[in-house]
Coordinates of N, CA and C in Angstrom, one line a residue:
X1 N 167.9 45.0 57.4 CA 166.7 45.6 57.8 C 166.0 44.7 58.8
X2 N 165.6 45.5 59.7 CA 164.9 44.3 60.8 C 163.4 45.0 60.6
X3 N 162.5 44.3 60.7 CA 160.9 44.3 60.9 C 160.4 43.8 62.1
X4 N 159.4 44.6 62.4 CA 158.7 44.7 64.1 C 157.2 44.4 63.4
X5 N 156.7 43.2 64.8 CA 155.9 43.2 64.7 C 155.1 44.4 65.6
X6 N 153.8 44.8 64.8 CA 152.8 45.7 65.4 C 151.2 44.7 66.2
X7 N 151.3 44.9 67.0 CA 150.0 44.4 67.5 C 149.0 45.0 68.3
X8 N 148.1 45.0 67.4 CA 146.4 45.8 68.1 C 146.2 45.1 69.0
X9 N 145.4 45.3 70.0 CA 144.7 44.6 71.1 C 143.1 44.4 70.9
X10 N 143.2 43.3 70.9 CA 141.6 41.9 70.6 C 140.5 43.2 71.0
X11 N 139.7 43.3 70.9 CA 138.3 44.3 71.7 C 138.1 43.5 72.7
X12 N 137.4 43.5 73.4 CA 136.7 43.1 74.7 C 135.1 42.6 74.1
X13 N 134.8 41.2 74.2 CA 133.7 40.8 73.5 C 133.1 40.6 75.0
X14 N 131.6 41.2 75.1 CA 130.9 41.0 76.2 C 130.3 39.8 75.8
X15 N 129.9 38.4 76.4 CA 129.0 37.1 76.5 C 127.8 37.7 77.5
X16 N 127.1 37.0 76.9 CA 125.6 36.5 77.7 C 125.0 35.2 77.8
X17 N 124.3 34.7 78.9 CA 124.0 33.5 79.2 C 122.2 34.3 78.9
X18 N 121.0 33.4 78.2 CA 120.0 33.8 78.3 C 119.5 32.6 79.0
X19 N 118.8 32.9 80.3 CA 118.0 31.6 80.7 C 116.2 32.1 80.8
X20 N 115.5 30.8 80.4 CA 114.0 31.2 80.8 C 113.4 30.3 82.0
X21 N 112.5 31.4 82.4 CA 111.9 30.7 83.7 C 110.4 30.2 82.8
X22 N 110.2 29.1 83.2 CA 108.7 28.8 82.5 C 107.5 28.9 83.8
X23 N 107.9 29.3 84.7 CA 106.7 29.7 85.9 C 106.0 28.2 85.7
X24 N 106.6 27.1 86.0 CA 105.6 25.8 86.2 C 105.7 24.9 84.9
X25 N 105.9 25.5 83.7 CA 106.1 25.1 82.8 C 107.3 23.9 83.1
X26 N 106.5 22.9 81.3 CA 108.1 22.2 80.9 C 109.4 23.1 81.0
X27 N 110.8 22.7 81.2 CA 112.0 23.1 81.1 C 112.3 23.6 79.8
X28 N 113.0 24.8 79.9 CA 113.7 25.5 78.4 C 114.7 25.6 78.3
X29 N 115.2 24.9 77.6 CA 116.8 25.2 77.7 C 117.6 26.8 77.5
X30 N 118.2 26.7 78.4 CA 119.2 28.3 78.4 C 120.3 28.2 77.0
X31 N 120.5 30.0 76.7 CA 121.3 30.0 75.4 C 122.5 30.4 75.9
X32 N 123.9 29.9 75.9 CA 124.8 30.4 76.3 C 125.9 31.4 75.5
X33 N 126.8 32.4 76.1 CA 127.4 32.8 75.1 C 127.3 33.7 73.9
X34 N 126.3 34.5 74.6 CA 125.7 35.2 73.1 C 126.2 36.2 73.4
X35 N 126.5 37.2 72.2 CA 127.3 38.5 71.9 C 126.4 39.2 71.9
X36 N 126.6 40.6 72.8 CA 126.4 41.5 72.4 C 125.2 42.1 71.1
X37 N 124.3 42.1 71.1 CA 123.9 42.6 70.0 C 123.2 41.2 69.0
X38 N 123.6 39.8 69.5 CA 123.2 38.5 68.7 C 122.0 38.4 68.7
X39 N 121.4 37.8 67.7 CA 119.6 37.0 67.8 C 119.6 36.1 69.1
X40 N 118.6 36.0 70.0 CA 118.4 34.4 70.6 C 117.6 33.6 69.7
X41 N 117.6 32.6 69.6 CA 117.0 32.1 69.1 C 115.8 31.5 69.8
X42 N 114.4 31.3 68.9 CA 113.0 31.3 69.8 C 113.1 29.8 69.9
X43 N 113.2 29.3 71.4 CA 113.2 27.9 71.7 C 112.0 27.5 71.5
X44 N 111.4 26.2 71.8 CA 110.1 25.3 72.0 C 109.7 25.9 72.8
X45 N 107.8 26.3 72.6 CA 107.0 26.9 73.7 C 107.3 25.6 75.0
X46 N 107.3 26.6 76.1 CA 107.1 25.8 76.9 C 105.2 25.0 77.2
X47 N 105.1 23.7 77.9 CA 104.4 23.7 78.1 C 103.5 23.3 79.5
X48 N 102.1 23.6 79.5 CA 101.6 23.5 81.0 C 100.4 22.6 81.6
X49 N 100.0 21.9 82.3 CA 98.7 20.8 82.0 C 98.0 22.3 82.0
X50 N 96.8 22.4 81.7 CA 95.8 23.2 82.3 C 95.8 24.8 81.0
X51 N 97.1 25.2 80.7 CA 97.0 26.6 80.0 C 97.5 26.1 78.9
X52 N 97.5 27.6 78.4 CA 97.8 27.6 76.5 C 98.9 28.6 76.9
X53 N 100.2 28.4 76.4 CA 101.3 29.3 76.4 C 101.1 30.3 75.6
X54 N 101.2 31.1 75.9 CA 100.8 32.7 75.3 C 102.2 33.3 75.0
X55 N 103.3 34.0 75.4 CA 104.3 34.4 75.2 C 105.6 34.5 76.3
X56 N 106.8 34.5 76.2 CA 107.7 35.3 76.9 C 107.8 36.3 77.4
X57 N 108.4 36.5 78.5 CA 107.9 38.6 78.7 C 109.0 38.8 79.9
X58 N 109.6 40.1 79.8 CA 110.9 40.8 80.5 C 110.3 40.9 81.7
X59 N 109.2 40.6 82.3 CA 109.0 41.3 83.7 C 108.3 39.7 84.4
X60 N 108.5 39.4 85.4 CA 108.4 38.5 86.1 C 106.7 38.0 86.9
X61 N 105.8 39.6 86.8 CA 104.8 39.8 87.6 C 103.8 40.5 86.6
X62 N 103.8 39.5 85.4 CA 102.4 39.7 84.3 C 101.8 38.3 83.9

């Protein structure tokens, strides 16, 4: 009797690099490598002489 191997094909895993702009701010380190659908994780506020860091936000012009 001879036996065959069967082989599925891996899925296709999409990566993501997440980087943040701190607009002036201290440096944030970027998250590399994240899947699809993964948590980021919430880095250190960045910080600024003069303001109080208030939040992150998807749009560049708030």
């Amino acid at each position: 009797m001879t036996l065959y191997a069967k082989w599925n094909q891996n899925p296709i895993v999409n990566m993501y690099d997440v980087t943040f702009e701190s607009n002036g701010g201290t440096a944030v380190a970027p998250q590399h490598n994240l899947e699809v659908g993964a948590k980021v994780v919430k880095p250190n506020d960045p910080t600024r002489s003069g303001y109080t860091f208030a939040r992150m936000v998807h749009q560049s012009n708030v």
